[in-house]
Amino acid sequence: MPPPLGEHLASPALRSAMLVQQETLWAAREFLRSRGFTELLPPLVGPVTDPGGRGAKALDVDYYGEPYKLMTSAILYKQASLRGFGKLFYIAPNVRVEPPETAGTGRHLVEFHQIDVEMAGADRDTIQEIAAGLLTHVVAHVWRTVPEELTALGRDRADFAALLAGDFGTVTHAGAVERLAELGHAQSPDAEIDWAGEAVLSRQADRPFFINDYPKGSRGFYDREDHERPGVLRNFDLIAHGGYGELVSGSERESDYATIVTRMRESGENPAKYRWYLDLAREGIPASAGFGMGLQRLVRFLTGLDALWQVSAYPKLPGVVAP
């Protein structure tokens, strides 16, 4: 649990983490802008937000008498924005009311930020190259600009050698499930890799790796189904090595209006809630691929600290009321 706020704000570890965060944001913007991406400011409230998963809920807001939501993810707005910006990114604040039991995972906060990226016309291979390049560029920049902060926290540049060389691994979801079974961890083949399983795979690895091809039904309606392999999604996670778990989730996106409506209904969502989004989809949203990279998770991975609250100046843990 975090100490009192004043004590936390005065801690040397937080100061180091905030210096690392500052350089992380600098490097992320430098990398993405150099590749033609435009930074937009994301909305904070809207009539609907990402339906989410794993028990997380959105906070309701009274917006001039209308029931709006605080954004749990800006993904729908990323897709909509492709009508004017073919390559875009946000540094997006998100609010997710996570189940209280996630407070002890070290990987969950109610308030957090994502480096949210979307690219029209991209496929999974292309957007994975962007995600891997972004991570490599950020890590190299931070080691170049504030190495003393990382070494003071006990980090060793050698632990990032494979990452800095651009040497990332890849496994399918089915392969990850099989590997977990070999390691004694029961994982449903029809669901996302659970947090405990993700930690097992992360601790086993010596470099970041992609998990591809999650099963249909395990992710949102906007992740595109592989038409040549029904039931398989053209999506991915990027998992950090060393036990730090998921840094990135991404996918090719569904852009066909009729398919989106069908997928909403299959996932139990009411299409009427998404009227503004579906109106744009009917007019035509470009096919795309994109991802969200958790900023606090990235800073925690860089610094080696134990929990996300240690890399947040004003941490809000699930189930804990805090200023």
XYZ file of C-alpha atoms in Angstrom:
323
model
C 0.000 0.000 0.000
C 1.209 3.544 -0.697
C 2.407 5.647 2.255
C 0.707 8.978 3.053
C 0.714 11.225 -0.022
C 3.191 13.769 1.341
C 5.700 11.057 2.192
C 5.207 9.412 -1.198
C 5.726 12.672 -3.119
C 8.977 13.305 -1.235
C 10.440 9.848 -1.860
C 13.661 9.526 -3.918
C 12.195 6.526 -5.774
C 9.251 8.560 -7.036
C 11.541 11.381 -8.094
C 13.592 8.921 -10.151
C 10.442 7.384 -11.629
C 9.117 10.804 -12.666
C 12.410 11.678 -14.363
C 12.225 8.360 -16.229
C 8.589 9.078 -17.130
C 9.529 12.514 -18.482
C 12.173 11.020 -20.761
C 9.807 8.210 -21.763
C 7.219 10.704 -22.978
C 9.849 12.760 -24.779
C 11.171 9.683 -26.577
C 7.704 8.344 -27.432
C 6.683 11.614 -29.047
C 10.019 11.865 -30.872
C 9.683 8.345 -32.290
C 6.068 8.630 -33.379
C 6.343 12.109 -34.873
C 9.460 11.061 -36.799
C 7.312 8.370 -38.434
C 4.568 10.734 -39.483
C 2.114 10.314 -36.616
C 0.094 13.331 -35.456
C -0.576 13.810 -31.746
C -4.198 14.577 -30.898
C -5.772 15.264 -27.504
C -8.215 12.517 -26.510
C -11.684 13.129 -25.090
C -12.204 12.619 -21.354
C -15.963 11.916 -21.392
C -18.364 10.506 -23.954
C -21.744 8.799 -24.359
C -20.022 5.409 -24.397
C -16.540 4.010 -23.902
C -14.633 0.791 -24.483
C -16.706 -2.012 -22.886
C -13.514 -3.271 -21.266
C -13.098 -6.617 -19.600
C -11.771 -8.559 -16.625
C -14.308 -6.920 -14.314
C -13.291 -3.281 -14.872
C -16.111 -0.730 -15.048
C -16.521 2.838 -16.260
C -17.465 5.767 -14.031
C -20.718 7.534 -14.843
C -20.855 11.293 -15.391
C -23.926 13.562 -15.477
C -23.331 15.532 -18.671
C -26.077 18.153 -18.845
C -28.592 15.532 -17.840
C -27.189 12.862 -20.172
C -25.524 9.706 -18.751
C -21.953 9.933 -20.067
C -18.856 7.885 -19.191
C -15.303 8.737 -18.229
C -13.044 7.168 -20.840
C -11.711 3.731 -19.970
C -10.057 3.772 -23.402
C -10.111 6.168 -26.354
C -10.076 3.373 -28.943
C -13.403 4.308 -30.564
C -12.252 7.904 -30.965
C -8.960 6.728 -32.469
C -10.851 4.880 -35.175
C -13.171 7.834 -35.788
C -10.206 10.224 -36.052
C -8.753 8.211 -38.930
C -11.208 10.034 -41.195
C -8.950 13.081 -40.898
C -5.631 11.710 -39.638
C -4.250 8.517 -41.139
C -1.541 8.119 -38.475
C -2.314 9.424 -35.003
C -1.520 8.985 -31.343
C -2.736 10.132 -27.946
C -1.152 10.274 -24.514
C -4.503 9.249 -23.132
C -5.711 9.346 -19.515
C -7.936 6.415 -18.607
C -10.151 5.726 -15.599
C -11.168 2.128 -14.917
C -12.854 1.017 -11.719
C -10.927 -2.213 -11.327
C -12.111 -4.940 -8.928
C -10.665 -4.338 -5.420
C -8.856 -7.683 -5.493
C -6.544 -6.336 -8.221
C -5.003 -3.856 -5.759
C -2.419 -6.460 -4.793
C -1.239 -7.377 -8.298
C 1.163 -4.417 -8.571
C -0.124 -3.945 -12.147
C -3.411 -2.080 -11.734
C -4.446 1.491 -11.013
C -7.819 3.189 -11.335
C -6.199 6.185 -13.092
C -3.465 5.563 -15.650
C -2.251 6.702 -19.060
C -1.691 4.963 -22.374
C 0.399 5.818 -25.403
C -2.438 5.135 -27.844
C -1.481 4.646 -31.510
C -3.594 4.034 -34.630
C -2.608 3.743 -38.286
C -4.924 3.564 -41.306
C -4.196 0.767 -43.760
C -1.849 -1.056 -41.385
C -1.886 -4.782 -40.748
C -0.698 -6.566 -37.616
C 2.873 -6.997 -38.797
C 3.178 -3.282 -39.525
C 1.742 -2.117 -36.218
C 3.851 -4.642 -34.282
C 6.936 -3.168 -35.917
C 5.802 0.268 -34.693
C 5.194 -1.048 -31.160
C 8.559 -2.821 -31.007
C 10.350 0.188 -32.482
C 8.672 2.524 -30.010
C 9.653 0.374 -27.040
C 13.238 0.002 -28.279
C 13.581 3.739 -28.911
C 12.195 4.668 -25.489
C 14.434 2.232 -23.621
C 17.536 3.375 -25.523
C 16.700 7.045 -24.919
C 16.128 6.568 -21.186
C 19.397 4.659 -20.762
C 21.174 7.423 -22.676
C 19.661 10.383 -20.810
C 19.106 9.267 -17.190
C 21.202 6.123 -16.663
C 22.056 7.193 -13.120
C 18.373 7.052 -12.143
C 18.058 3.494 -13.437
C 21.266 2.234 -11.850
C 20.345 3.875 -8.518
C 17.172 1.774 -8.597
C 19.205 -1.385 -9.232
C 18.594 -1.763 -12.957
C 21.292 -3.288 -15.180
C 21.555 -2.324 -18.843
C 22.503 -5.925 -19.660
C 18.949 -6.990 -18.777
C 17.745 -4.934 -21.770
C 20.333 -6.228 -24.252
C 17.993 -8.361 -26.384
C 15.359 -5.622 -26.374
C 17.843 -2.950 -27.448
C 18.989 -5.244 -30.256
C 15.382 -5.420 -31.471
C 15.253 -9.144 -30.764
C 11.635 -9.864 -29.803
C 9.977 -13.254 -29.529
C 6.584 -14.398 -30.829
C 4.137 -17.086 -29.699
C 0.487 -17.763 -30.491
C -2.166 -17.740 -27.792
C -2.557 -21.503 -28.304
C 1.206 -21.927 -27.915
C 1.164 -19.855 -24.725
C -1.655 -21.986 -23.297
C 0.319 -25.136 -24.119
C 3.471 -23.728 -22.523
C 1.584 -22.812 -19.358
C 0.179 -26.338 -19.123
C 3.743 -27.675 -19.293
C 4.651 -25.331 -16.423
C 1.691 -26.498 -14.322
C -0.573 -23.491 -14.813
C -4.132 -24.211 -15.962
C -5.188 -21.654 -18.571
C -8.451 -21.645 -20.518
C -7.829 -21.860 -24.282
C -10.903 -19.668 -24.842
C -9.942 -16.706 -22.642
C -7.253 -14.084 -22.275
C -4.096 -15.259 -20.552
C -4.862 -14.659 -16.882
C -2.621 -12.414 -14.778
C -0.926 -15.284 -12.991
C -0.213 -17.062 -16.279
C 1.065 -13.870 -17.838
C 3.486 -13.445 -14.912
C 4.703 -17.036 -15.336
C 5.448 -16.519 -19.028
C 7.038 -13.127 -18.350
C 9.397 -14.526 -15.700
C 10.412 -17.342 -18.054
C 11.448 -14.926 -20.809
C 14.732 -13.045 -21.316
C 13.312 -10.604 -23.898
C 9.940 -9.073 -24.769
C 7.624 -11.247 -26.827
C 4.344 -10.964 -28.704
C 1.359 -13.224 -28.035
C -0.743 -13.373 -31.219
C -4.138 -14.753 -32.193
C -6.374 -14.491 -29.146
C -9.642 -16.424 -29.518
C -12.799 -14.643 -30.578
C -14.850 -13.708 -27.534
C -11.822 -12.990 -25.370
C -11.422 -9.394 -26.618
C -13.543 -6.462 -27.770
C -15.808 -6.292 -30.814
C -13.323 -3.968 -32.570
C -10.554 -6.612 -32.873
C -10.740 -8.018 -36.402
C -11.462 -11.698 -36.921
C -9.151 -13.574 -39.278
C -11.415 -14.422 -42.219
C -9.207 -17.373 -43.155
C -9.296 -18.751 -39.597
C -12.759 -18.156 -38.116
C -12.674 -17.783 -34.352
C -9.151 -16.323 -34.319
C -8.537 -12.590 -33.858
C -5.836 -10.601 -35.653
C -4.605 -9.134 -32.385
C -1.688 -9.313 -29.963
C -0.170 -8.455 -26.627
C 3.453 -7.447 -26.099
C 4.774 -8.970 -22.872
C 7.829 -7.627 -21.074
C 10.337 -10.096 -19.699
C 11.408 -10.292 -16.069
C 7.930 -10.739 -14.598
C 6.595 -7.309 -15.613
C 3.880 -8.680 -17.874
C 1.840 -6.950 -20.555
C 3.028 -3.578 -21.841
C 0.946 -3.374 -25.038
C -2.366 -4.625 -26.393
C -3.186 -4.131 -30.050
C -5.020 -5.438 -33.085
C -6.163 -4.998 -36.608
C -9.602 -3.350 -36.361
C -13.019 -4.261 -37.642
C -14.134 -1.443 -39.957
C -17.137 -2.926 -41.785
C -20.395 -1.554 -40.377
C -22.425 -4.782 -40.576
C -19.607 -6.839 -39.074
C -19.156 -4.401 -36.183
C -22.877 -4.573 -35.363
C -22.792 -8.375 -35.486
C -19.720 -8.502 -33.252
C -21.343 -6.118 -30.760
C -24.378 -8.350 -30.492
C -22.241 -11.474 -30.189
C -20.381 -9.903 -27.265
C -23.575 -8.857 -25.507
C -23.272 -5.156 -26.310
C -26.300 -3.076 -27.299
C -25.504 -1.350 -30.625
C -27.879 1.495 -29.749
C -25.383 2.685 -27.104
C -22.776 3.212 -29.838
C -24.929 5.262 -32.195
C -22.396 8.038 -32.888
C -19.668 5.475 -33.595
C -21.885 3.304 -35.788
C -23.064 6.344 -37.735
C -19.428 7.037 -38.643
C -18.807 3.363 -39.411
C -21.764 3.376 -41.781
C -20.305 6.416 -43.563
C -16.928 4.664 -43.679
C -14.057 4.288 -41.218
C -10.690 3.306 -42.738
C -9.355 -0.160 -42.043
C -6.561 0.178 -39.501
C -4.437 -1.376 -36.801
C -3.322 0.109 -33.519
C -2.299 -0.446 -29.939
C -2.200 1.010 -26.454
C 1.066 0.982 -24.484
C 0.603 1.473 -20.761
C 2.741 4.423 -19.657
C 2.931 3.520 -15.979
C 3.617 -0.127 -16.820
C 6.420 0.972 -19.132
C 7.962 3.207 -16.447
C 7.697 0.401 -13.902
C 9.453 -1.958 -16.335
C 12.242 0.572 -16.874
C 12.730 1.338 -13.184
C 12.233 -2.173 -11.845
C 9.954 -0.978 -9.053
C 7.534 -3.420 -7.500
C 4.163 -1.806 -8.200
C 2.474 0.784 -10.378
C 1.612 3.000 -7.417
C 5.371 3.608 -7.025
C 5.535 5.192 -10.486
C 2.419 7.356 -10.105
C 2.593 10.694 -8.294
C -1.059 10.445 -7.188
C -1.812 6.722 -7.131
C -5.359 5.435 -6.891
C -5.403 1.748 -6.131
C -8.494 -0.354 -6.831
C -10.822 -0.336 -3.846
C -8.826 2.335 -1.990
C -10.186 5.881 -1.629
C -7.289 8.298 -2.096
C -6.803 12.026 -2.844
